[in-house]
């Protein structure tokens, strides 16, 4: 987790790519994105609901195409395999990392991974409601022509409303 926490808190795409290559080396004896992605999709992720187009580990390629349904599947899989408490350590909460300017009042109740490319804004993670219900979610805004921060504030307002109502 000493690698995963900084990678997730600061969205370190270089670490992410290197991690995928290290997994490839460990599992296959060779550092090869294409081969390890194919292997993972046929094994550990064989039940992913909508098979993604996945080309690298950094998340920076426009060719990586995952759906929100896939992200919810992955978040549930990680929660079930690693436990929510571990995920809470790895992912930033309100006022930390990539969401340091967001969810400050909800710190300790939201744990997320952000994703931003030009004209795309994503947020996926766990939200603990005021009634102590765990919601696993993924939000994706495509074709964003304005400010990404405006979309992030809209996501924040929506999730705060969900947290209060449930």
PDB file of C-alpha atoms in Angstrom:
ATOM      1  CA  UNK A   1       0.000   0.000   0.000  1.00  0.00           C
ATOM      2  CA  UNK A   2       3.005   2.303   0.304  1.00  0.00           C
ATOM      3  CA  UNK A   3       2.918   2.460  -3.511  1.00  0.00           C
ATOM      4  CA  UNK A   4      -0.851   2.528  -3.989  1.00  0.00           C
ATOM      5  CA  UNK A   5      -1.677   5.343  -1.560  1.00  0.00           C
ATOM      6  CA  UNK A   6       0.526   8.047  -3.158  1.00  0.00           C
ATOM      7  CA  UNK A   7      -0.423   6.802  -6.639  1.00  0.00           C
ATOM      8  CA  UNK A   8      -4.137   7.153  -5.890  1.00  0.00           C
ATOM      9  CA  UNK A   9      -3.929  10.317  -3.788  1.00  0.00           C
ATOM     10  CA  UNK A  10      -1.957  12.224  -6.419  1.00  0.00           C
ATOM     11  CA  UNK A  11      -3.028  10.373  -9.564  1.00  0.00           C
ATOM     12  CA  UNK A  12       0.523   9.361 -10.434  1.00  0.00           C
ATOM     13  CA  UNK A  13       0.097   7.954 -13.926  1.00  0.00           C
ATOM     14  CA  UNK A  14       3.769   7.016 -14.237  1.00  0.00           C
ATOM     15  CA  UNK A  15       3.526   4.812 -11.116  1.00  0.00           C
ATOM     16  CA  UNK A  16       0.325   3.284 -12.482  1.00  0.00           C
ATOM     17  CA  UNK A  17       1.979   2.334 -15.763  1.00  0.00           C
ATOM     18  CA  UNK A  18       5.064   0.970 -13.998  1.00  0.00           C
ATOM     19  CA  UNK A  19       2.857  -1.050 -11.627  1.00  0.00           C
ATOM     20  CA  UNK A  20       1.087  -2.736 -14.534  1.00  0.00           C
ATOM     21  CA  UNK A  21       4.465  -3.582 -16.052  1.00  0.00           C
ATOM     22  CA  UNK A  22       5.676  -5.006 -12.717  1.00  0.00           C
ATOM     23  CA  UNK A  23       2.536  -7.169 -12.515  1.00  0.00           C
ATOM     24  CA  UNK A  24       3.272  -8.339 -16.050  1.00  0.00           C
ATOM     25  CA  UNK A  25       6.836  -9.224 -15.106  1.00  0.00           C
ATOM     26  CA  UNK A  26       5.717 -11.130 -12.004  1.00  0.00           C
ATOM     27  CA  UNK A  27       2.877 -13.056 -13.697  1.00  0.00           C
ATOM     28  CA  UNK A  28       4.313 -13.545 -17.185  1.00  0.00           C
ATOM     29  CA  UNK A  29       8.071 -13.071 -16.846  1.00  0.00           C
ATOM     30  CA  UNK A  30       7.987 -10.199 -19.329  1.00  0.00           C
ATOM     31  CA  UNK A  31       7.023  -6.518 -19.115  1.00  0.00           C
ATOM     32  CA  UNK A  32       4.278  -6.198 -21.694  1.00  0.00           C
ATOM     33  CA  UNK A  33       1.093  -4.137 -21.299  1.00  0.00           C
ATOM     34  CA  UNK A  34      -0.832  -5.905 -24.039  1.00  0.00           C
ATOM     35  CA  UNK A  35      -0.080  -9.415 -22.749  1.00  0.00           C
ATOM     36  CA  UNK A  36      -0.863  -8.689 -19.089  1.00  0.00           C
ATOM     37  CA  UNK A  37      -4.069  -6.829 -19.956  1.00  0.00           C
ATOM     38  CA  UNK A  38      -5.205  -9.803 -22.064  1.00  0.00           C
ATOM     39  CA  UNK A  39      -4.268 -12.196 -19.242  1.00  0.00           C
ATOM     40  CA  UNK A  40      -6.087 -10.157 -16.580  1.00  0.00           C
ATOM     41  CA  UNK A  41      -9.230  -9.829 -18.702  1.00  0.00           C
ATOM     42  CA  UNK A  42      -9.261 -13.624 -19.184  1.00  0.00           C
ATOM     43  CA  UNK A  43      -8.588 -14.434 -15.521  1.00  0.00           C
ATOM     44  CA  UNK A  44      -8.991 -12.030 -12.582  1.00  0.00           C
ATOM     45  CA  UNK A  45     -11.407  -9.776 -14.493  1.00  0.00           C
ATOM     46  CA  UNK A  46     -13.210 -12.407 -16.577  1.00  0.00           C
ATOM     47  CA  UNK A  47     -16.549 -11.368 -15.005  1.00  0.00           C
ATOM     48  CA  UNK A  48     -16.254  -7.654 -15.793  1.00  0.00           C
ATOM     49  CA  UNK A  49     -19.733  -6.667 -17.035  1.00  0.00           C
ATOM     50  CA  UNK A  50     -18.724  -4.691 -20.128  1.00  0.00           C
ATOM     51  CA  UNK A  51     -15.372  -5.745 -21.567  1.00  0.00           C
ATOM     52  CA  UNK A  52     -13.284  -2.571 -21.752  1.00  0.00           C
ATOM     53  CA  UNK A  53     -10.906  -1.424 -24.407  1.00  0.00           C
ATOM     54  CA  UNK A  54      -7.752  -1.243 -22.309  1.00  0.00           C
ATOM     55  CA  UNK A  55      -4.345  -0.318 -23.735  1.00  0.00           C
ATOM     56  CA  UNK A  56      -2.112   0.870 -20.880  1.00  0.00           C
ATOM     57  CA  UNK A  57      -1.759   1.246 -17.140  1.00  0.00           C
ATOM     58  CA  UNK A  58      -1.503   5.013 -16.940  1.00  0.00           C
ATOM     59  CA  UNK A  59      -5.113   5.828 -17.703  1.00  0.00           C
ATOM     60  CA  UNK A  60      -3.931   8.649 -19.940  1.00  0.00           C
ATOM     61  CA  UNK A  61      -4.668   7.049 -23.282  1.00  0.00           C
ATOM     62  CA  UNK A  62      -7.814   8.129 -25.081  1.00  0.00           C
ATOM     63  CA  UNK A  63      -7.977   4.510 -26.216  1.00  0.00           C
ATOM     64  CA  UNK A  64      -8.750   3.242 -22.698  1.00  0.00           C
ATOM     65  CA  UNK A  65     -12.525   2.845 -22.655  1.00  0.00           C
ATOM     66  CA  UNK A  66     -14.115   1.695 -19.396  1.00  0.00           C
ATOM     67  CA  UNK A  67     -17.754   2.236 -18.434  1.00  0.00           C
ATOM     68  CA  UNK A  68     -19.007   3.438 -15.052  1.00  0.00           C
ATOM     69  CA  UNK A  69     -20.539  -0.045 -14.647  1.00  0.00           C
ATOM     70  CA  UNK A  70     -17.035  -1.518 -14.987  1.00  0.00           C
ATOM     71  CA  UNK A  71     -15.653   0.853 -12.363  1.00  0.00           C
ATOM     72  CA  UNK A  72     -18.434  -0.087  -9.930  1.00  0.00           C
ATOM     73  CA  UNK A  73     -17.632  -3.756 -10.585  1.00  0.00           C
ATOM     74  CA  UNK A  74     -13.917  -3.115  -9.885  1.00  0.00           C
ATOM     75  CA  UNK A  75     -14.639  -1.123  -6.717  1.00  0.00           C
ATOM     76  CA  UNK A  76     -16.918  -3.877  -5.398  1.00  0.00           C
ATOM     77  CA  UNK A  77     -14.330  -6.523  -6.290  1.00  0.00           C
ATOM     78  CA  UNK A  78     -11.602  -4.612  -4.445  1.00  0.00           C
ATOM     79  CA  UNK A  79     -13.847  -4.029  -1.423  1.00  0.00           C
ATOM     80  CA  UNK A  80     -14.738  -7.717  -1.273  1.00  0.00           C
ATOM     81  CA  UNK A  81     -11.181  -8.969  -1.798  1.00  0.00           C
ATOM     82  CA  UNK A  82      -9.210  -6.394   0.194  1.00  0.00           C
ATOM     83  CA  UNK A  83     -11.801  -4.944   2.602  1.00  0.00           C
ATOM     84  CA  UNK A  84     -13.294  -1.482   2.825  1.00  0.00           C
ATOM     85  CA  UNK A  85     -10.900  -0.376   5.563  1.00  0.00           C
ATOM     86  CA  UNK A  86      -7.906  -0.998   3.298  1.00  0.00           C
ATOM     87  CA  UNK A  87      -9.594   0.868   0.437  1.00  0.00           C
ATOM     88  CA  UNK A  88     -10.214   3.811   2.773  1.00  0.00           C
ATOM     89  CA  UNK A  89      -6.451   4.048   3.365  1.00  0.00           C
ATOM     90  CA  UNK A  90      -5.539   3.793  -0.316  1.00  0.00           C
ATOM     91  CA  UNK A  91      -8.101   6.264  -1.723  1.00  0.00           C
ATOM     92  CA  UNK A  92      -8.212   9.952  -0.815  1.00  0.00           C
ATOM     93  CA  UNK A  93     -11.104  11.305   1.225  1.00  0.00           C
ATOM     94  CA  UNK A  94     -12.461  14.844   1.367  1.00  0.00           C
ATOM     95  CA  UNK A  95      -9.748  17.505   1.552  1.00  0.00           C
ATOM     96  CA  UNK A  96      -6.944  15.133   0.483  1.00  0.00           C
ATOM     97  CA  UNK A  97      -4.954  14.448  -2.670  1.00  0.00           C
ATOM     98  CA  UNK A  98      -6.823  15.005  -5.921  1.00  0.00           C
ATOM     99  CA  UNK A  99      -9.936  16.096  -3.996  1.00  0.00           C
ATOM    100  CA  UNK A 100      -8.138  18.460  -1.616  1.00  0.00           C
ATOM    101  CA  UNK A 101     -10.519  21.282  -2.573  1.00  0.00           C
ATOM    102  CA  UNK A 102     -13.672  19.147  -2.439  1.00  0.00           C
ATOM    103  CA  UNK A 103     -15.793  17.162   0.032  1.00  0.00           C
ATOM    104  CA  UNK A 104     -14.139  18.767   3.044  1.00  0.00           C
ATOM    105  CA  UNK A 105     -17.339  18.418   5.117  1.00  0.00           C
ATOM    106  CA  UNK A 106     -17.609  14.804   3.981  1.00  0.00           C
ATOM    107  CA  UNK A 107     -14.061  13.829   4.907  1.00  0.00           C
ATOM    108  CA  UNK A 108     -14.160  10.301   6.261  1.00  0.00           C
ATOM    109  CA  UNK A 109     -17.388   9.554   4.384  1.00  0.00           C
ATOM    110  CA  UNK A 110     -16.197   9.573   0.781  1.00  0.00           C
ATOM    111  CA  UNK A 111     -13.228   7.740  -0.758  1.00  0.00           C
ATOM    112  CA  UNK A 112     -12.616   8.235  -4.466  1.00  0.00           C
ATOM    113  CA  UNK A 113     -10.428   8.115  -7.518  1.00  0.00           C
ATOM    114  CA  UNK A 114     -10.626  11.040  -9.915  1.00  0.00           C
ATOM    115  CA  UNK A 115     -10.045  10.943 -13.628  1.00  0.00           C
ATOM    116  CA  UNK A 116      -9.657  13.901 -15.936  1.00  0.00           C
ATOM    117  CA  UNK A 117      -8.694  14.138 -19.594  1.00  0.00           C
ATOM    118  CA  UNK A 118      -9.574  16.985 -21.908  1.00  0.00           C
ATOM    119  CA  UNK A 119     -13.365  17.112 -22.181  1.00  0.00           C
ATOM    120  CA  UNK A 120     -13.803  14.168 -19.743  1.00  0.00           C
ATOM    121  CA  UNK A 121     -14.292  14.182 -15.976  1.00  0.00           C
ATOM    122  CA  UNK A 122     -14.776  11.047 -13.877  1.00  0.00           C
ATOM    123  CA  UNK A 123     -15.156  10.228 -10.211  1.00  0.00           C
ATOM    124  CA  UNK A 124     -15.573   6.729  -8.808  1.00  0.00           C
ATOM    125  CA  UNK A 125     -15.528   5.432  -5.268  1.00  0.00           C
ATOM    126  CA  UNK A 126     -17.337   4.765  -2.032  1.00  0.00           C
ATOM    127  CA  UNK A 127     -19.796   7.035  -0.235  1.00  0.00           C
ATOM    128  CA  UNK A 128     -21.034   6.367   3.294  1.00  0.00           C
ATOM    129  CA  UNK A 129     -24.443   7.975   3.744  1.00  0.00           C
ATOM    130  CA  UNK A 130     -25.773   9.667   6.856  1.00  0.00           C
ATOM    131  CA  UNK A 131     -27.789   6.485   7.522  1.00  0.00           C
ATOM    132  CA  UNK A 132     -24.473   4.566   7.352  1.00  0.00           C
ATOM    133  CA  UNK A 133     -25.286   2.906   4.031  1.00  0.00           C
ATOM    134  CA  UNK A 134     -22.370   2.223   1.681  1.00  0.00           C
ATOM    135  CA  UNK A 135     -22.898   3.387  -1.905  1.00  0.00           C
ATOM    136  CA  UNK A 136     -20.441   2.334  -4.600  1.00  0.00           C
ATOM    137  CA  UNK A 137     -20.615   4.776  -7.499  1.00  0.00           C
ATOM    138  CA  UNK A 138     -19.039   5.986 -10.708  1.00  0.00           C
ATOM    139  CA  UNK A 139     -19.794   9.308 -12.377  1.00  0.00           C
ATOM    140  CA  UNK A 140     -18.615  10.162 -15.868  1.00  0.00           C
ATOM    141  CA  UNK A 141     -19.116  13.403 -17.767  1.00  0.00           C
ATOM    142  CA  UNK A 142     -18.245  13.341 -21.466  1.00  0.00           C
ATOM    143  CA  UNK A 143     -17.945  16.211 -23.910  1.00  0.00           C
ATOM    144  CA  UNK A 144     -17.199  18.761 -21.182  1.00  0.00           C
ATOM    145  CA  UNK A 145     -16.781  22.048 -23.001  1.00  0.00           C
ATOM    146  CA  UNK A 146     -16.529  24.227 -19.917  1.00  0.00           C
ATOM    147  CA  UNK A 147     -14.478  24.056 -16.760  1.00  0.00           C
ATOM    148  CA  UNK A 148     -13.673  20.651 -15.263  1.00  0.00           C
ATOM    149  CA  UNK A 149     -13.957  22.272 -11.823  1.00  0.00           C
ATOM    150  CA  UNK A 150     -17.598  23.179 -12.596  1.00  0.00           C
ATOM    151  CA  UNK A 151     -18.279  19.501 -13.292  1.00  0.00           C
ATOM    152  CA  UNK A 152     -16.449  18.480 -10.115  1.00  0.00           C
ATOM    153  CA  UNK A 153     -18.595  20.925  -8.097  1.00  0.00           C
ATOM    154  CA  UNK A 154     -21.754  19.481  -9.724  1.00  0.00           C
ATOM    155  CA  UNK A 155     -20.576  15.967  -8.779  1.00  0.00           C
ATOM    156  CA  UNK A 156     -19.936  17.197  -5.241  1.00  0.00           C
ATOM    157  CA  UNK A 157     -23.417  18.719  -4.949  1.00  0.00           C
ATOM    158  CA  UNK A 158     -25.039  15.548  -6.303  1.00  0.00           C
ATOM    159  CA  UNK A 159     -23.098  13.246  -3.945  1.00  0.00           C
ATOM    160  CA  UNK A 160     -23.740  15.475  -0.919  1.00  0.00           C
ATOM    161  CA  UNK A 161     -27.445  15.266  -1.718  1.00  0.00           C
ATOM    162  CA  UNK A 162     -27.254  11.472  -1.960  1.00  0.00           C
ATOM    163  CA  UNK A 163     -25.385  11.291   1.324  1.00  0.00           C
ATOM    164  CA  UNK A 164     -28.004  13.422   3.096  1.00  0.00           C
ATOM    165  CA  UNK A 165     -31.034  11.583   1.640  1.00  0.00           C
ATOM    166  CA  UNK A 166     -29.822   8.064   2.259  1.00  0.00           C
TER     167      UNK A 166
END
